[in-house]
PDB file of C-alpha atoms in Angstrom:
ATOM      1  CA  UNK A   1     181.770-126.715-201.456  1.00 34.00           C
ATOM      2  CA  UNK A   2     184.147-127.169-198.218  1.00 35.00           C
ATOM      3  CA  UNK A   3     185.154-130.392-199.719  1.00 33.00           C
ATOM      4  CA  UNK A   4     185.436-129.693-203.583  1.00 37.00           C
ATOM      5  CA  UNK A   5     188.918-130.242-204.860  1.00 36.00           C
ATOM      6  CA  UNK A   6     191.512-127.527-204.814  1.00 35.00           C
ATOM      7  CA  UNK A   7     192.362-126.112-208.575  1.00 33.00           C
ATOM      8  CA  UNK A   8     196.280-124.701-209.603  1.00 31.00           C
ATOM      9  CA  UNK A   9     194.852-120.973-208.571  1.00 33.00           C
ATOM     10  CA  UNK A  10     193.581-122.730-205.064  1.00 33.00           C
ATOM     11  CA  UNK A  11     189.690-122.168-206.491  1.00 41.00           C
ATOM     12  CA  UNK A  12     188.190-124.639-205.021  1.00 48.00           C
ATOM     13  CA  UNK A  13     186.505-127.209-208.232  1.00 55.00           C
ATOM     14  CA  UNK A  14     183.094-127.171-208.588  1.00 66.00           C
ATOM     15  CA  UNK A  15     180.619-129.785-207.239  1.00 83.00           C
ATOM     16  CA  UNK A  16     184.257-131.472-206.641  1.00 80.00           C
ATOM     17  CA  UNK A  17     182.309-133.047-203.106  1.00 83.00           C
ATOM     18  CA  UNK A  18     179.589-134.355-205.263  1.00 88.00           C
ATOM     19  CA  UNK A  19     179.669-138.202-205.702  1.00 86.00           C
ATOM     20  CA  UNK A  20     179.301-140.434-207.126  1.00 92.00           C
ATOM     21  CA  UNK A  21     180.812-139.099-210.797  1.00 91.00           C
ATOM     22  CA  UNK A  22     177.334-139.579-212.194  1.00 93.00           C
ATOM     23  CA  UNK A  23     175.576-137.459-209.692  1.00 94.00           C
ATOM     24  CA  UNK A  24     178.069-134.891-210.124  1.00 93.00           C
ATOM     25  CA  UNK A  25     177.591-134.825-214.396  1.00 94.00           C
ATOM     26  CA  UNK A  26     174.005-134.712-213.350  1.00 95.00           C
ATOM     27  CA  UNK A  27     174.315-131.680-211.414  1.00 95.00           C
ATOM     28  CA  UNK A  28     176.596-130.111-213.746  1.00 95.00           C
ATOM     29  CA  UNK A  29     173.810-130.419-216.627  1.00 95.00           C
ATOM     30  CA  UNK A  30     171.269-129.505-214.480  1.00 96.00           C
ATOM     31  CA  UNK A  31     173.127-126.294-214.029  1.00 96.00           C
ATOM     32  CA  UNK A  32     174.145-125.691-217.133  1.00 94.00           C
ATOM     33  CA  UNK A  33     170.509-126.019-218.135  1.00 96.00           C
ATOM     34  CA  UNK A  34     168.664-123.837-215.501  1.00 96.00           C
ATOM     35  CA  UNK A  35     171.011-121.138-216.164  1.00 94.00           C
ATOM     36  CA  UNK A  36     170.591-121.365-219.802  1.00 93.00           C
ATOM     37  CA  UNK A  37     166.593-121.929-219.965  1.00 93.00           C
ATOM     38  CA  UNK A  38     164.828-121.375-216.581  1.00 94.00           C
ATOM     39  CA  UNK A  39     163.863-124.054-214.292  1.00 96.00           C
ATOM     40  CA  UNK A  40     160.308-124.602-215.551  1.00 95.00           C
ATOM     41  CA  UNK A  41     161.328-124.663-219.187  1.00 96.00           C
ATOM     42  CA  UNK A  42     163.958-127.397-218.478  1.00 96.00           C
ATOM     43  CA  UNK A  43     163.100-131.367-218.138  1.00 95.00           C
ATOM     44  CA  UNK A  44     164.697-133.920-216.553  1.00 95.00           C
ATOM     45  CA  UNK A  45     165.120-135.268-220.352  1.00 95.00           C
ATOM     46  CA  UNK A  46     167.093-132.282-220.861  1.00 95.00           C
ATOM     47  CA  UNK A  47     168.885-132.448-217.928  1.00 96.00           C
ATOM     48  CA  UNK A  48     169.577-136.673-218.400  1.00 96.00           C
ATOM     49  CA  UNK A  49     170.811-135.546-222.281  1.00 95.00           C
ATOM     50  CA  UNK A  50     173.123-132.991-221.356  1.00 95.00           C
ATOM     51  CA  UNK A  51     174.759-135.305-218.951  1.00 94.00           C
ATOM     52  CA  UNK A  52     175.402-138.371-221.683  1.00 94.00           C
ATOM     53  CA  UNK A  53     172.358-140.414-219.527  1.00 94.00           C
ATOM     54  CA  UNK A  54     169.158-141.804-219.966  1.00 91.00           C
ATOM     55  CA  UNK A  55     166.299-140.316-218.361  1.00 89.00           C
ATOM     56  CA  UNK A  56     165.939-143.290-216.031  1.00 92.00           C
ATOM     57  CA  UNK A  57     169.434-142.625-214.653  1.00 91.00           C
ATOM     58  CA  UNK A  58     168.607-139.328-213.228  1.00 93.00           C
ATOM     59  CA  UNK A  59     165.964-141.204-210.684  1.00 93.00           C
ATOM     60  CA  UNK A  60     169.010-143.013-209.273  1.00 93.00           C
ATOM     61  CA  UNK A  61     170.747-140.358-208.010  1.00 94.00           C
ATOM     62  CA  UNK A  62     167.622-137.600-207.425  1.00 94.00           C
ATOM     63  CA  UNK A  63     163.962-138.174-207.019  1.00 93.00           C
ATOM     64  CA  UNK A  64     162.879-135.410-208.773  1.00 93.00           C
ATOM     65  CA  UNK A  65     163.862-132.065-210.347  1.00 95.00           C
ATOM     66  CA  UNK A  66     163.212-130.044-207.670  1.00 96.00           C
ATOM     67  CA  UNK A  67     165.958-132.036-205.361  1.00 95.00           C
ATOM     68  CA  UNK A  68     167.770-131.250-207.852  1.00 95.00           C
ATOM     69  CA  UNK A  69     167.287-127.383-207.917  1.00 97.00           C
ATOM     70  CA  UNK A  70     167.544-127.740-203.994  1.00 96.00           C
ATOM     71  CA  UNK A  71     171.207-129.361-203.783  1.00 94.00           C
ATOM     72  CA  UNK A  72     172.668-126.948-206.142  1.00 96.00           C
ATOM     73  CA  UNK A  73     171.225-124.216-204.121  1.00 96.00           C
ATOM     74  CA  UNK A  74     172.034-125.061-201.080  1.00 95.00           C
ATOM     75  CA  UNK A  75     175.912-125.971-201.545  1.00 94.00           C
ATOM     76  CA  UNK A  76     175.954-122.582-203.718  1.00 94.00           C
ATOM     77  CA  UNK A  77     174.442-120.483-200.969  1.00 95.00           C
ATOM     78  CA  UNK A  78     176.685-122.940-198.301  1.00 95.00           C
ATOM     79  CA  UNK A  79     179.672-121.673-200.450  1.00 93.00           C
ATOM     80  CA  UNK A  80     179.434-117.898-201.091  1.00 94.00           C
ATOM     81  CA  UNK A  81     178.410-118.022-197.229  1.00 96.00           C
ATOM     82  CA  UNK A  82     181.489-119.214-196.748  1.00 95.00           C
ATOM     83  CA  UNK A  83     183.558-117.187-199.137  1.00 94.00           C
ATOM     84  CA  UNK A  84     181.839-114.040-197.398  1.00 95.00           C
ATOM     85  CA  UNK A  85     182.462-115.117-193.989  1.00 95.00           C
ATOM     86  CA  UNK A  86     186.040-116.107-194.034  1.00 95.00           C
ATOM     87  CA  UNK A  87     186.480-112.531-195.428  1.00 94.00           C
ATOM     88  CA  UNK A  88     184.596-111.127-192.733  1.00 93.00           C
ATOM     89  CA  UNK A  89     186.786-113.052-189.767  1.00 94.00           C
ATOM     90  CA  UNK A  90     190.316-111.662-191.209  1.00 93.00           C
ATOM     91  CA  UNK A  91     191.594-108.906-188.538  1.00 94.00           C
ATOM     92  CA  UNK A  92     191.052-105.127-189.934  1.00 95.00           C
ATOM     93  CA  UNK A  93     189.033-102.061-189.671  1.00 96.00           C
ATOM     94  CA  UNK A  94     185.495-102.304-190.583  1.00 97.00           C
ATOM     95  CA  UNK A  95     186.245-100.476-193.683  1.00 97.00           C
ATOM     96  CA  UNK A  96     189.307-103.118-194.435  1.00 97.00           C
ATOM     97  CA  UNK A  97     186.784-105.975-193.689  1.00 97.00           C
ATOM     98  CA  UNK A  98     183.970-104.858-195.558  1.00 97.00           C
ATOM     99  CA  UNK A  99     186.145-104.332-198.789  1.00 97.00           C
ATOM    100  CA  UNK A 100     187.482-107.629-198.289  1.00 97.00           C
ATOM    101  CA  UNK A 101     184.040-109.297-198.198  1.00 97.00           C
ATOM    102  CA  UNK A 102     182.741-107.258-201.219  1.00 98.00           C
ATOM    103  CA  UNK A 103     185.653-108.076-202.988  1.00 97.00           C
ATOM    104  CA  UNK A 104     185.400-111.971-202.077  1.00 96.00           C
ATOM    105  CA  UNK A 105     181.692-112.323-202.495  1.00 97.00           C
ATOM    106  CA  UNK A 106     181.647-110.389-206.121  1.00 97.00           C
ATOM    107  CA  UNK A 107     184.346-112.803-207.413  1.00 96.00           C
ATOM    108  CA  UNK A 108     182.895-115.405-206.352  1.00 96.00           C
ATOM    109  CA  UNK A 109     179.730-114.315-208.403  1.00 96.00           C
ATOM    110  CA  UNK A 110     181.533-113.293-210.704  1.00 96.00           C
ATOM    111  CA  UNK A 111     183.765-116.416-211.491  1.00 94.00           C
ATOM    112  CA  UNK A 112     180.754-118.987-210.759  1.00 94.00           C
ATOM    113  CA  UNK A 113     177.802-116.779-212.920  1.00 94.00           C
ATOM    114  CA  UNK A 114     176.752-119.628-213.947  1.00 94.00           C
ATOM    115  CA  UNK A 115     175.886-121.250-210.728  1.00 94.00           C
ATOM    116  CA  UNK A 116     175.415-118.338-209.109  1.00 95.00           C
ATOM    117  CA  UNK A 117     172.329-117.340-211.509  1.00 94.00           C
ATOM    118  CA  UNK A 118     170.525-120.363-210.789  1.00 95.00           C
ATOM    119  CA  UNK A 119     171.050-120.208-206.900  1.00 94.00           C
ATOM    120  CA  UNK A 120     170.250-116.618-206.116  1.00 93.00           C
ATOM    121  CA  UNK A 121     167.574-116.538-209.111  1.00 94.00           C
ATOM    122  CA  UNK A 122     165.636-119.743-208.899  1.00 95.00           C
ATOM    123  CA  UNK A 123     164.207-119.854-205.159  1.00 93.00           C
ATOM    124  CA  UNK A 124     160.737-119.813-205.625  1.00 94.00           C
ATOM    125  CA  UNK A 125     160.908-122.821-207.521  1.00 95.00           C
ATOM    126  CA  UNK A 126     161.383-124.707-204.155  1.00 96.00           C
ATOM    127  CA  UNK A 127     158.988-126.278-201.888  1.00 95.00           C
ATOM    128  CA  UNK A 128     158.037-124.637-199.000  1.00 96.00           C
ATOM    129  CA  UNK A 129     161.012-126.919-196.650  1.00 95.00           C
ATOM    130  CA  UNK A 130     163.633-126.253-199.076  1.00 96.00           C
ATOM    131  CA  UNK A 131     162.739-122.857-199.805  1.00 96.00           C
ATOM    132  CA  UNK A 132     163.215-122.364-195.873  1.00 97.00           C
ATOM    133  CA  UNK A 133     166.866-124.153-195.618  1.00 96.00           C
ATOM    134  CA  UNK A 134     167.789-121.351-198.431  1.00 96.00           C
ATOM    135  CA  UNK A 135     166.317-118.618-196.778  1.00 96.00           C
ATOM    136  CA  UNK A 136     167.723-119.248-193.534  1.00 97.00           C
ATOM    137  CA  UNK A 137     171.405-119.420-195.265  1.00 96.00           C
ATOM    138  CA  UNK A 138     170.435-116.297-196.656  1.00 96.00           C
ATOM    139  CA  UNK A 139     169.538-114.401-193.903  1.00 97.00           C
ATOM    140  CA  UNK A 140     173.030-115.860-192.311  1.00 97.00           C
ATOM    141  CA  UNK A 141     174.847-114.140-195.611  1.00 97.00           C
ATOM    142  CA  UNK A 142     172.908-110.951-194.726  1.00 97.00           C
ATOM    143  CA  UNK A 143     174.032-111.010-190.604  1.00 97.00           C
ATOM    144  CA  UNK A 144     177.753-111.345-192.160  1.00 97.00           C
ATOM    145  CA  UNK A 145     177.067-107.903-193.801  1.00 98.00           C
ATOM    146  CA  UNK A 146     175.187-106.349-191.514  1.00 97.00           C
ATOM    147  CA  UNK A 147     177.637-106.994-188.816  1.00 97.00           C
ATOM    148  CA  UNK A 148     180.472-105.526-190.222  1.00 97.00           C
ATOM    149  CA  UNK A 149     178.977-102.510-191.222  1.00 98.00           C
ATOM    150  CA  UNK A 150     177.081-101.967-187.552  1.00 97.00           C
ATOM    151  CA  UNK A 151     180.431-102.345-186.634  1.00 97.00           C
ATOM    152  CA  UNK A 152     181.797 -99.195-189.060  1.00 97.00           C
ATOM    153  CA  UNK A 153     178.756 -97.355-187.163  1.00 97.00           C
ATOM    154  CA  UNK A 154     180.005 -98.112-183.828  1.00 96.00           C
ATOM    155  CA  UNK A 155     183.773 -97.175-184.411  1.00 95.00           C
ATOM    156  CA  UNK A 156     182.761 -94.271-186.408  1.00 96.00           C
ATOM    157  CA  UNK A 157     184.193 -95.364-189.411  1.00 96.00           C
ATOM    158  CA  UNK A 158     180.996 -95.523-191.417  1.00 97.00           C
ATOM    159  CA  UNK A 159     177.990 -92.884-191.433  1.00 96.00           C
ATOM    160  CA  UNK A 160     175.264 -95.072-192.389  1.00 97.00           C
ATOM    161  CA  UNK A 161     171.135 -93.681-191.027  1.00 96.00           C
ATOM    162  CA  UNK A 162     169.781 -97.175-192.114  1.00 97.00           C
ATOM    163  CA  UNK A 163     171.550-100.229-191.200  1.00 97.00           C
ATOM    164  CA  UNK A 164     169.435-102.853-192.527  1.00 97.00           C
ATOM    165  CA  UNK A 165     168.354-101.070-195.759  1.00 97.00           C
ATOM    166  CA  UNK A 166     172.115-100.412-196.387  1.00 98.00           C
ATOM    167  CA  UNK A 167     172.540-104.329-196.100  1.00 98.00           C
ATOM    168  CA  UNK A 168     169.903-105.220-198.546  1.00 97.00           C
ATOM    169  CA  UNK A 169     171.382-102.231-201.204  1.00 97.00           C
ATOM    170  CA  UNK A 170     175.290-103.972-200.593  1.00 98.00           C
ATOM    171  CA  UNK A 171     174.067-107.518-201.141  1.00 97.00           C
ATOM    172  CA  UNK A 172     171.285-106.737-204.347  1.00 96.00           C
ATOM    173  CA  UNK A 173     174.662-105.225-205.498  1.00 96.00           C
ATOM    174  CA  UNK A 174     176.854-107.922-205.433  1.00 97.00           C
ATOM    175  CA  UNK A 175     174.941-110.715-206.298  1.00 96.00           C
ATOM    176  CA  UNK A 176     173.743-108.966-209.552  1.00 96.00           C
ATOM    177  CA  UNK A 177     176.990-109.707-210.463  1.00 96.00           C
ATOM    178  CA  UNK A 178     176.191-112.726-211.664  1.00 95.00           C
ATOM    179  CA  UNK A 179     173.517-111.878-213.578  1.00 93.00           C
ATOM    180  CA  UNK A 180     175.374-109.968-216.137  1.00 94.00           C
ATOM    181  CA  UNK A 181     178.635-110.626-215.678  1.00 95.00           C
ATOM    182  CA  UNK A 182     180.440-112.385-219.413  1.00 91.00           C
ATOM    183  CA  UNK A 183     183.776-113.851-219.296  1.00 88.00           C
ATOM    184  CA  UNK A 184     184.703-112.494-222.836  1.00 89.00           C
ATOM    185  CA  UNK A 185     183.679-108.654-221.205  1.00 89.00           C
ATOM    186  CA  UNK A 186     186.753-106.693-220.118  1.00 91.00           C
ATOM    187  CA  UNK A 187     186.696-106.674-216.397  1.00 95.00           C
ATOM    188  CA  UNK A 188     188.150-109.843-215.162  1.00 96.00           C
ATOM    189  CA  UNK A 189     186.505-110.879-211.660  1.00 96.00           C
ATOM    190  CA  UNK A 190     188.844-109.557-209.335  1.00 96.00           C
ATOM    191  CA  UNK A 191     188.775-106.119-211.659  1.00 97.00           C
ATOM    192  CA  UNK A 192     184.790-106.532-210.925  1.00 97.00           C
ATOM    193  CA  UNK A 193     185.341-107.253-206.737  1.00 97.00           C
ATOM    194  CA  UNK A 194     187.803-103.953-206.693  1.00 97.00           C
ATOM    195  CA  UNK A 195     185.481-101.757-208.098  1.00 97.00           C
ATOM    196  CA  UNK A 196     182.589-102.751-206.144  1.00 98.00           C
ATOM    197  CA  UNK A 197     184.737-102.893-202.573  1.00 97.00           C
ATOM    198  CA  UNK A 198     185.081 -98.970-203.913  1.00 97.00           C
ATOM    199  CA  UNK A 199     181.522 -97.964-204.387  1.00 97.00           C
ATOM    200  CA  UNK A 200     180.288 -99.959-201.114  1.00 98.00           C
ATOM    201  CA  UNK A 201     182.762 -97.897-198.882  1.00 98.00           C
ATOM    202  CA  UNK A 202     181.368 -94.717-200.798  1.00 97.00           C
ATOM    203  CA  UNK A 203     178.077 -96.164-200.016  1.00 96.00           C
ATOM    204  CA  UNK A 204     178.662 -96.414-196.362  1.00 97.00           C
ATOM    205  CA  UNK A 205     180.088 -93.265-196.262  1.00 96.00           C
ATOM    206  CA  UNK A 206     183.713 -94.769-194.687  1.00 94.00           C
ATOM    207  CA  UNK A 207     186.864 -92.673-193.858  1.00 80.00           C
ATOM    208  CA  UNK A 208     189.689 -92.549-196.159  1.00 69.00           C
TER     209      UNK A 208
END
């Protein structure tokens, strides 16, 4: 979401780079309704209905359901990639780094549940090419993580046995954010991103 429009709080708007308007009220629904019913359970009637369209219109902008499924994944993967990684570049400790990429990739889980559900949730509904685009953005995601804490484990910072396992437990941690997280509950996202940046640098065993 490089290009989505920048909100008052500088978040950036979601699907803002997704155009035409009807394409991007498409998405939206399609969203909306994957997150609320499953991808298998939801039609492209559904999806057409929530948007204020015909059925018919849908086929304009996206040749099936699956496309569908496959854009929204891949800018949502594209974007909490990018959200981690920016973290991950700012100068700091390992320790200072990892909390800062914790912290950014829980809120942004956190703040876009919603989306988030359907991306990190709905893979296997993908063809065997798009399922591959996803899982190759996903195994970028996990050399962010991985980096910075081999890094902790070089400077001493960290005491961590199993480097890639510890990866997979800090990620499966953060992303389940977004499949529980309620905006009426009373952690706000940042209150969420804190508290996790805490118990990863427990996890990895980092000097205070």
């Amino acid at each position: 979401m490089g290009a989505a429009a920048q909100t008052a709080d500088g978040e950036d708007q979601p699907w803002g780079e997704v155009t035409p308007d009807a394409a991007r009220r498409l998405l939206v629904a399609a969203v909306e309704a994957f997150a609320e019913r499953g991808y298998h359970a939801t039609t492209t009637r559904d999806i057409a209905g929530r948007a204020g369209m015909s059925p018919a219109a849908l086929y304009i902008h996206y040749k099936t359901k699956e496309e569908l499924l496959h854009r929204i994944s891949r800018i949502g993967h594209e974007k909490a990639l990018e959200v981690l990684q920016t973290a991950s570049d700012r100068e700091g400790t390992p320790a200072e780094r990892l909390s800062g990429a914790v912290q950014s990739f829980v809120r942004w889980h956190a703040s876009q549940h919603t989306t988030a559900r359907v991306v990190q949730y709905e893979l296997d509904a993908l063809g065997p090419e798009a399922r591959a685009e996803i899982v190759a953005l996903r195994r970028r995601t996990d050399d962010v993580v991985r980096g910075i804490i081999n890094d902790g484990v070089q400077a001493g910072e960290f005491d961590v046995p199993d480097v890639k396992g510890t990866t997979l437990a800090v990620l499966s941690l953060c992303i389940d954010v977004a499949r529980w997280f309620n905006v009426a509950g009373r952690r706000t996202p940042d209150e969420v991103g804190a508290l996790y940046a805490d118990l990863v640098l427990r996890m990895v065993g980092a000097k205070r």
